[in-house]
mmCIF file of C-alpha atoms in Angstrom:
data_model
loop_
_atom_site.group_PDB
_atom_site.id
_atom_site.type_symbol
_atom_site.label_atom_id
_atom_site.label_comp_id
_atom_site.label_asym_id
_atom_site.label_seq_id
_atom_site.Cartn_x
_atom_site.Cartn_y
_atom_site.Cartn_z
ATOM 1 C CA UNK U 1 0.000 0.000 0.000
ATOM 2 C CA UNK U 2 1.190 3.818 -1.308
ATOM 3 C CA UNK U 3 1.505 6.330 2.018
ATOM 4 C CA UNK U 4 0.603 10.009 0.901
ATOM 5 C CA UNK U 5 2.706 11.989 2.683
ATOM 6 C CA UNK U 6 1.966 16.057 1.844
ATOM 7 C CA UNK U 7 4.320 18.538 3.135
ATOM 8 C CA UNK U 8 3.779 22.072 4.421
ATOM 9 C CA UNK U 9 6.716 24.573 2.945
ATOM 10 C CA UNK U 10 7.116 27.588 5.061
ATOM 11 C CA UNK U 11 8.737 26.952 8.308
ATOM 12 C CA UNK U 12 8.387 23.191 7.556
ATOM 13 C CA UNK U 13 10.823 22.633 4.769
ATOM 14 C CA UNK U 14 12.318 26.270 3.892
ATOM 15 C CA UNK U 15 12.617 29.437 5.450
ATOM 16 C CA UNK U 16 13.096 32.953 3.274
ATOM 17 C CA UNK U 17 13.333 35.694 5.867
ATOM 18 C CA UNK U 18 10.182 37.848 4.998
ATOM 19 C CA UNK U 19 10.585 37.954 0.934
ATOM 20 C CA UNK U 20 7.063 36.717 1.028
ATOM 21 C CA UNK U 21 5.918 40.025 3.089
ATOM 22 C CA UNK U 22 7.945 42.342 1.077
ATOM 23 C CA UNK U 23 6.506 40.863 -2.286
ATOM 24 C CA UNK U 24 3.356 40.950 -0.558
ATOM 25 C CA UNK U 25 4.115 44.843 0.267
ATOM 26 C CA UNK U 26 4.704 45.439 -3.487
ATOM 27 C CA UNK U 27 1.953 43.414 -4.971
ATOM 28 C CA UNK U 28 -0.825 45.504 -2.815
ATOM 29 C CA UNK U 29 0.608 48.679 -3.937
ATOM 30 C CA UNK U 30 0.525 47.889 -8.048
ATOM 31 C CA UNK U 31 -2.890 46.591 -7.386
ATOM 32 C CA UNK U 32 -4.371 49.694 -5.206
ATOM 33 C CA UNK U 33 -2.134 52.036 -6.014
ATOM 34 C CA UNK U 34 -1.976 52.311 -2.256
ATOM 35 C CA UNK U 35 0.934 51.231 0.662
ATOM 36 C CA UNK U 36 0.011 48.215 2.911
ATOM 37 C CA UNK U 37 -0.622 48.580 5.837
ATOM 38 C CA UNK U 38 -1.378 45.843 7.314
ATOM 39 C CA UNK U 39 -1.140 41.932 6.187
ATOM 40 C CA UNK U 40 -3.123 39.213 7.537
ATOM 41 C CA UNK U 41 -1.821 36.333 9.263
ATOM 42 C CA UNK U 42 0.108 34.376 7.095
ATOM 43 C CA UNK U 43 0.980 31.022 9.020
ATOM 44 C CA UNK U 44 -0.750 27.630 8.395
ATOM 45 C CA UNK U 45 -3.172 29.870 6.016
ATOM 46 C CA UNK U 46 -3.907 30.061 1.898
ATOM 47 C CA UNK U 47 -2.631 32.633 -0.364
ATOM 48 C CA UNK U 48 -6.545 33.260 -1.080
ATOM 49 C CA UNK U 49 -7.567 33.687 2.434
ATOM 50 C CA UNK U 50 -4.596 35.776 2.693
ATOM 51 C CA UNK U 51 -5.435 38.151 0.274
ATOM 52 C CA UNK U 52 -9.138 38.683 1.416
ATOM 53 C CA UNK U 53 -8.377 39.757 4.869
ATOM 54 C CA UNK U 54 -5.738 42.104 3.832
ATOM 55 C CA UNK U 55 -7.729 43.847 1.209
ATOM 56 C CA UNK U 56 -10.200 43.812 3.805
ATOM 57 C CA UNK U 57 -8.123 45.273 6.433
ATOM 58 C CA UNK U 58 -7.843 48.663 3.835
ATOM 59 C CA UNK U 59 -11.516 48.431 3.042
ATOM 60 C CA UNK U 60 -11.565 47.047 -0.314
ATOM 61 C CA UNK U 61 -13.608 44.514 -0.965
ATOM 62 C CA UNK U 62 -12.089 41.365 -2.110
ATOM 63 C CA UNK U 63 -14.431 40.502 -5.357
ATOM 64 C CA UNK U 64 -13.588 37.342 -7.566
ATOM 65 C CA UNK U 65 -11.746 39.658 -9.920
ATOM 66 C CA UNK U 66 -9.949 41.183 -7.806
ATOM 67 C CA UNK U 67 -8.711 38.220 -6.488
ATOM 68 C CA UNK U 68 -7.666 36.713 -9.551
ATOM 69 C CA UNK U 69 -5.990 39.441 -10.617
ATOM 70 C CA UNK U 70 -4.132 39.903 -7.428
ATOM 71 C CA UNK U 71 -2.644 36.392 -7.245
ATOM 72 C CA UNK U 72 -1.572 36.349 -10.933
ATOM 73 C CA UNK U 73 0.301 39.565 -10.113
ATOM 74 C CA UNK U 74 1.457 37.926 -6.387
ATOM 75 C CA UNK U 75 2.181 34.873 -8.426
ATOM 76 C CA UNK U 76 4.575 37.294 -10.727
ATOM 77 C CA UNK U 77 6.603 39.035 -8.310
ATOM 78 C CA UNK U 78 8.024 35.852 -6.797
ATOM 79 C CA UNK U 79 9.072 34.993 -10.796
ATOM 80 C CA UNK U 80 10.817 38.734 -10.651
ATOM 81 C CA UNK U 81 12.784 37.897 -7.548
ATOM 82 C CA UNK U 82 12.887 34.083 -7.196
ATOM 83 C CA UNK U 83 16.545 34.440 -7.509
ATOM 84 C CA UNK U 84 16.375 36.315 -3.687
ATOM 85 C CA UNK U 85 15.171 32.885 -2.640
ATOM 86 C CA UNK U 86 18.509 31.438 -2.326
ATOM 87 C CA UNK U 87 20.174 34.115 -1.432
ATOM 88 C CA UNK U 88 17.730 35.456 1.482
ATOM 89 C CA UNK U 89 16.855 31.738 2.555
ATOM 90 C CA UNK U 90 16.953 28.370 2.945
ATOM 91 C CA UNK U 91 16.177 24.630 3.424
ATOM 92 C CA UNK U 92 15.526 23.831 6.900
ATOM 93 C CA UNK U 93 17.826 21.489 8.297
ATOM 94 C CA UNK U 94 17.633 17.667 7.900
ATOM 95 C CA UNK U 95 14.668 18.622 4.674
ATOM 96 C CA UNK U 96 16.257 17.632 2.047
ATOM 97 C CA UNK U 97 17.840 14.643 4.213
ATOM 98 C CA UNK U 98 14.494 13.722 4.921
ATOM 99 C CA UNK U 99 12.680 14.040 1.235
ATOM 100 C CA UNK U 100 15.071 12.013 -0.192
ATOM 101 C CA UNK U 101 14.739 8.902 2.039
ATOM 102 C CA UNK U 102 11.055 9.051 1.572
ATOM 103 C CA UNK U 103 11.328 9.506 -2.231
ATOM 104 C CA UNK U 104 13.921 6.458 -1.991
ATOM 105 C CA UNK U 105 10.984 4.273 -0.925
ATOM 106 C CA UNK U 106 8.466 2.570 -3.495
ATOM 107 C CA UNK U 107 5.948 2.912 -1.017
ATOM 108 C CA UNK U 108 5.768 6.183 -0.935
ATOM 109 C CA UNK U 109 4.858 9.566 -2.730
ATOM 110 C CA UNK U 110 5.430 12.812 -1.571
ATOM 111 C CA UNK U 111 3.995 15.929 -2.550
ATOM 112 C CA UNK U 112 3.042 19.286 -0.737
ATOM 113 C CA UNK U 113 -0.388 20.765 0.837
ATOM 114 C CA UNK U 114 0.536 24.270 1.264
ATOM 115 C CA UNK U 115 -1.050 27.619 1.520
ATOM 116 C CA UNK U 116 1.629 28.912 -1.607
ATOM 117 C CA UNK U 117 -0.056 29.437 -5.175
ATOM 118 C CA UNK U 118 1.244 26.752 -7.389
ATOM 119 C CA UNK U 119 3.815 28.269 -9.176
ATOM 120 C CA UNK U 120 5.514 30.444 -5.774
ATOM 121 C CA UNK U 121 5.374 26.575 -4.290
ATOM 122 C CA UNK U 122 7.674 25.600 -7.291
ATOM 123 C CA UNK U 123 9.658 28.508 -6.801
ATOM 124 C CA UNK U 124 10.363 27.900 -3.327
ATOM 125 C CA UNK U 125 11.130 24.258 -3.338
ATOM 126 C CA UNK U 126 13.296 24.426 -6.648
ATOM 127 C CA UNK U 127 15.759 27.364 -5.148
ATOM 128 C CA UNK U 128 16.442 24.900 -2.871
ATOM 129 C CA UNK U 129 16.773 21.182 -4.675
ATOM 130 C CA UNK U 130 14.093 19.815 -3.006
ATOM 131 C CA UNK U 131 11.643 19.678 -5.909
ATOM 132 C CA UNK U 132 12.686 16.961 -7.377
ATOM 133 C CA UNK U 133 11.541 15.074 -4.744
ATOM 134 C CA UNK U 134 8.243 15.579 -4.735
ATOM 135 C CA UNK U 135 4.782 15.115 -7.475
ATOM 136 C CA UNK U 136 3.441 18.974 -7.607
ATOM 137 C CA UNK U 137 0.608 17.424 -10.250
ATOM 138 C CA UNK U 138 -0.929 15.675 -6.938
ATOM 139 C CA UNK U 139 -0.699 18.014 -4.080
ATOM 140 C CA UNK U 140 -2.918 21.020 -3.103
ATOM 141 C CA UNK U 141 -2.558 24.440 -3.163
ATOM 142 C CA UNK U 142 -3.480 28.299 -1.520
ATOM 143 C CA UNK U 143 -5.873 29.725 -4.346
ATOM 144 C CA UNK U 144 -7.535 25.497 -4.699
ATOM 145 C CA UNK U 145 -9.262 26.655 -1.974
ATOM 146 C CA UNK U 146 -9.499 29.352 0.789
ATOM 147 C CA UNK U 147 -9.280 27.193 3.380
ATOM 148 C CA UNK U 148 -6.890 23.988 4.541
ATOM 149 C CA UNK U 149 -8.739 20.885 5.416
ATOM 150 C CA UNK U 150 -10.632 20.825 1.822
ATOM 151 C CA UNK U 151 -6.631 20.713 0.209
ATOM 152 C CA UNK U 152 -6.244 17.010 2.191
ATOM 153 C CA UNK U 153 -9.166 15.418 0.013
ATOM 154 C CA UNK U 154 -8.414 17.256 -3.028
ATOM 155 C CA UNK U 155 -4.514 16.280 -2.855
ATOM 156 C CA UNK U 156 -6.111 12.022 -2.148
ATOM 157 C CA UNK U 157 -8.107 12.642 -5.614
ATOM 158 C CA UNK U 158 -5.515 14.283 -7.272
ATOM 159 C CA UNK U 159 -3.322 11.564 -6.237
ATOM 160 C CA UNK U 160 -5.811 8.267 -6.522
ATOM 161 C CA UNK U 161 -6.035 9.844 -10.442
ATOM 162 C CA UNK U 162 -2.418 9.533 -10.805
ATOM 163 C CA UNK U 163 -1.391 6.422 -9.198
ATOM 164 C CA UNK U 164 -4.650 4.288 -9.214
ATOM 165 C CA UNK U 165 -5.189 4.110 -5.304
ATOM 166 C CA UNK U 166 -7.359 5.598 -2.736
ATOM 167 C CA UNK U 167 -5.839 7.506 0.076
ATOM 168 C CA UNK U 168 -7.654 8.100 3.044
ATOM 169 C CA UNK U 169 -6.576 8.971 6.822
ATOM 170 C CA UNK U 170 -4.839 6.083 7.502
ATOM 171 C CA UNK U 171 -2.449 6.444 4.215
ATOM 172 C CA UNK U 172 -1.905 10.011 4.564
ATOM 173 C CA UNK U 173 0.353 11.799 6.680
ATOM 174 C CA UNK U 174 0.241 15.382 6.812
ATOM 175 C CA UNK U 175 3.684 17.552 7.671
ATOM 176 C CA UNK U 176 3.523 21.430 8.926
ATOM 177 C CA UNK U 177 4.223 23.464 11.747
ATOM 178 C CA UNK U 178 1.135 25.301 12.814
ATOM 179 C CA UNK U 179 -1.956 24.480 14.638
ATOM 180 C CA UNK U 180 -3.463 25.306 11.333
ATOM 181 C CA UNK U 181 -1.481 22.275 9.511
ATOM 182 C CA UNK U 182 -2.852 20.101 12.597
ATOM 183 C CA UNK U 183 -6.151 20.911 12.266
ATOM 184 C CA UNK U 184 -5.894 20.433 8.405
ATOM 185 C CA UNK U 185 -4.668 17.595 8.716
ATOM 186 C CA UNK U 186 -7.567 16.023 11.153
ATOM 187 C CA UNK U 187 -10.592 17.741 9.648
ATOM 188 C CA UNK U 188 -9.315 16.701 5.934
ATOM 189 C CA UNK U 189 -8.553 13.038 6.656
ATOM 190 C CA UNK U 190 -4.762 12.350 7.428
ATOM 191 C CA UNK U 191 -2.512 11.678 10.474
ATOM 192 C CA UNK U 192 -0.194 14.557 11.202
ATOM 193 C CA UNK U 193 3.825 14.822 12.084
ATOM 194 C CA UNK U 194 3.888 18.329 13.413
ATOM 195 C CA UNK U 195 7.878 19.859 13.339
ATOM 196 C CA UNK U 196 8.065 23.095 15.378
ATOM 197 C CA UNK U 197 10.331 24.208 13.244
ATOM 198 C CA UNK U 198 8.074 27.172 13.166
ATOM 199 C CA UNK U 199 6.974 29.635 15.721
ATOM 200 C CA UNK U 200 4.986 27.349 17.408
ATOM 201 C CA UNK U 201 5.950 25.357 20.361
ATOM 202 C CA UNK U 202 6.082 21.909 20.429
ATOM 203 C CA UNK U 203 3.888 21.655 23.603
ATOM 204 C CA UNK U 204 1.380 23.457 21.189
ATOM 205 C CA UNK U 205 1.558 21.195 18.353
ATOM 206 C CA UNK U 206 1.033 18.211 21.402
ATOM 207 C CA UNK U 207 -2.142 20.114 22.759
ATOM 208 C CA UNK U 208 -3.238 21.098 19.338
ATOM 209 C CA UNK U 209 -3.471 17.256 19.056
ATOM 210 C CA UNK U 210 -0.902 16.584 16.448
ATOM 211 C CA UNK U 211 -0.441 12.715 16.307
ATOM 212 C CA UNK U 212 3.250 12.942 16.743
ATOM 213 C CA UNK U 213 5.857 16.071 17.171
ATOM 214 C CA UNK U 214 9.380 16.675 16.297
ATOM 215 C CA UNK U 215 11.783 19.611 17.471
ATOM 216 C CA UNK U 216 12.780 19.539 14.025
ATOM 217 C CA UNK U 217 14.114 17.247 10.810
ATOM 218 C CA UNK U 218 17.453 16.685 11.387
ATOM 219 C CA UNK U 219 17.157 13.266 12.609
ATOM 220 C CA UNK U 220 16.291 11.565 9.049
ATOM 221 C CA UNK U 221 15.530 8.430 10.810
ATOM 222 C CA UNK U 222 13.197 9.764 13.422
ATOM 223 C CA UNK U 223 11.442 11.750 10.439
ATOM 224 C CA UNK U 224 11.414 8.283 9.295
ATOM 225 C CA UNK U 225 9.933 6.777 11.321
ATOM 226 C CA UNK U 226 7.375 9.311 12.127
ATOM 227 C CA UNK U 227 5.876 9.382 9.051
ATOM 228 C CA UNK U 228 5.531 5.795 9.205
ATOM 229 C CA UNK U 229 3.787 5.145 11.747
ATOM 230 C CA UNK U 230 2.191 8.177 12.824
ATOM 231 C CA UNK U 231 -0.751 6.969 15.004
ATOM 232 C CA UNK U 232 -4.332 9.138 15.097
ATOM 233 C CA UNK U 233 -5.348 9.458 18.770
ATOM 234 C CA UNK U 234 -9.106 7.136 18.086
ATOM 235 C CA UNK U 235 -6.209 4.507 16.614
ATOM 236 C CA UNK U 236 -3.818 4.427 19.550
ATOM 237 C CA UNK U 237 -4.514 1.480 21.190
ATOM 238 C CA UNK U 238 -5.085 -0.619 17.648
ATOM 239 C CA UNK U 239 -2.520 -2.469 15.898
ATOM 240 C CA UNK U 240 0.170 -0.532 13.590
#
């Protein structure tokens, strides 16, 4: 049987030092002609749901057009400057450790479930090398939908298409480092290995009731493991 495993990016895998707020900055401004001001919370949420709070923070409502036209032009600015990626940030340590022993096994396919548009997720995983470790045609993205847990079932079609077999919670495993991620995870239909790689703690992640937590990736055996045999809490006292 094929595990799913879908990875978070930001904080999870890579880190760029606030490009994504600065592009963010300059995308508003062609778009309203105005300065932001203010920019939604950004962690464990979509590029879409982004968007519409922050052009609702300035009073603008955030029609369907707008929308679109604001993510094509978000989408744009990180082609512009995708070269800052790898100079302003990087992969987290033990990532690409850990994508490649996954991607080593035939049992299982990685891809991502992230809040990034398509093409930024690209960007940010290729300045890095860790692209070619993962299917982009089968994960889930931020403008699929505005928010998470709908991107875990829509990443399990998306992937039963491709490779002929259904995914549900117990051949999914979901890795982030928010609450968010955790709650996507659960509500979507996958087990969850929460890192707090982010700014989350990891006593969080345990309340938040991620199945299991790591400090961090950099023991490529533990991440191993985790994602292995990740346990959901109603399945802890069955047989792995």
């Amino acid at each position: 049987m094929r595990l799913l495993v879908l990875w978070d990016i930001d904080h999870t895998l890579i880190k760029v030092r606030g490009l994504s707020r600065e592009i963010y900055g300059d995308t508003f401004r062609k778009i309203t002609g105005r300065p932001l001001e203010r920019v939604a919370e950004m962690a464990g949420r979509t590029d879409l749901a982004i968007t519409a709070e922050t052009l609702r923070f300035h009073g603008i409502e955030p029609s369907s057009d707008l929308l679109a036209t604001f993510v094509a032009t978000l989408a744009d600015g990180f082609a512009e400057r995708r070269d800052e990626l790898r100079s302003r940030g990087g992969a987290l340590p033990g990532a690409h450790a850990a994508l490649e022993a996954l991607a080593a096994r035939d049992d299982v396919v990685q891809s991502v479930l992230t809040g990034n548009l398509e093409p930024i997720a690209r960007y940010k995983l290729h300045a890095f090398g860790l692209n070619r470790f993962v299917d982009f045609d089968i994960g889930a993205y931020g403008l699929d939908h505005t928010d998470r847990p709908p991107l875990v079932a829509l990443a399990q079609q998306r992937a039963r298409h491709k490779y002929g077999h259904r995914f549900d919670a117990a051949s999914t495993v979901l890795v982030g480092d928010t609450v968010r991620d955790v709650e996507a995870g659960h509500k979507g239909g996958a087990r969850v290995v929460a890192v707090a790689t982010g700014t989350t703690s990891a006593a969080a992640l345990r309340v938040s009731g991620a199945d299991l937590v790591l400090t961090d990736l950099a023991d490529t055996n533990a991440v191993v493991r985790a994602v292995l045999h990740a346990t959901p809490p109603d399945l802890a006292d069955s047989p792995v």
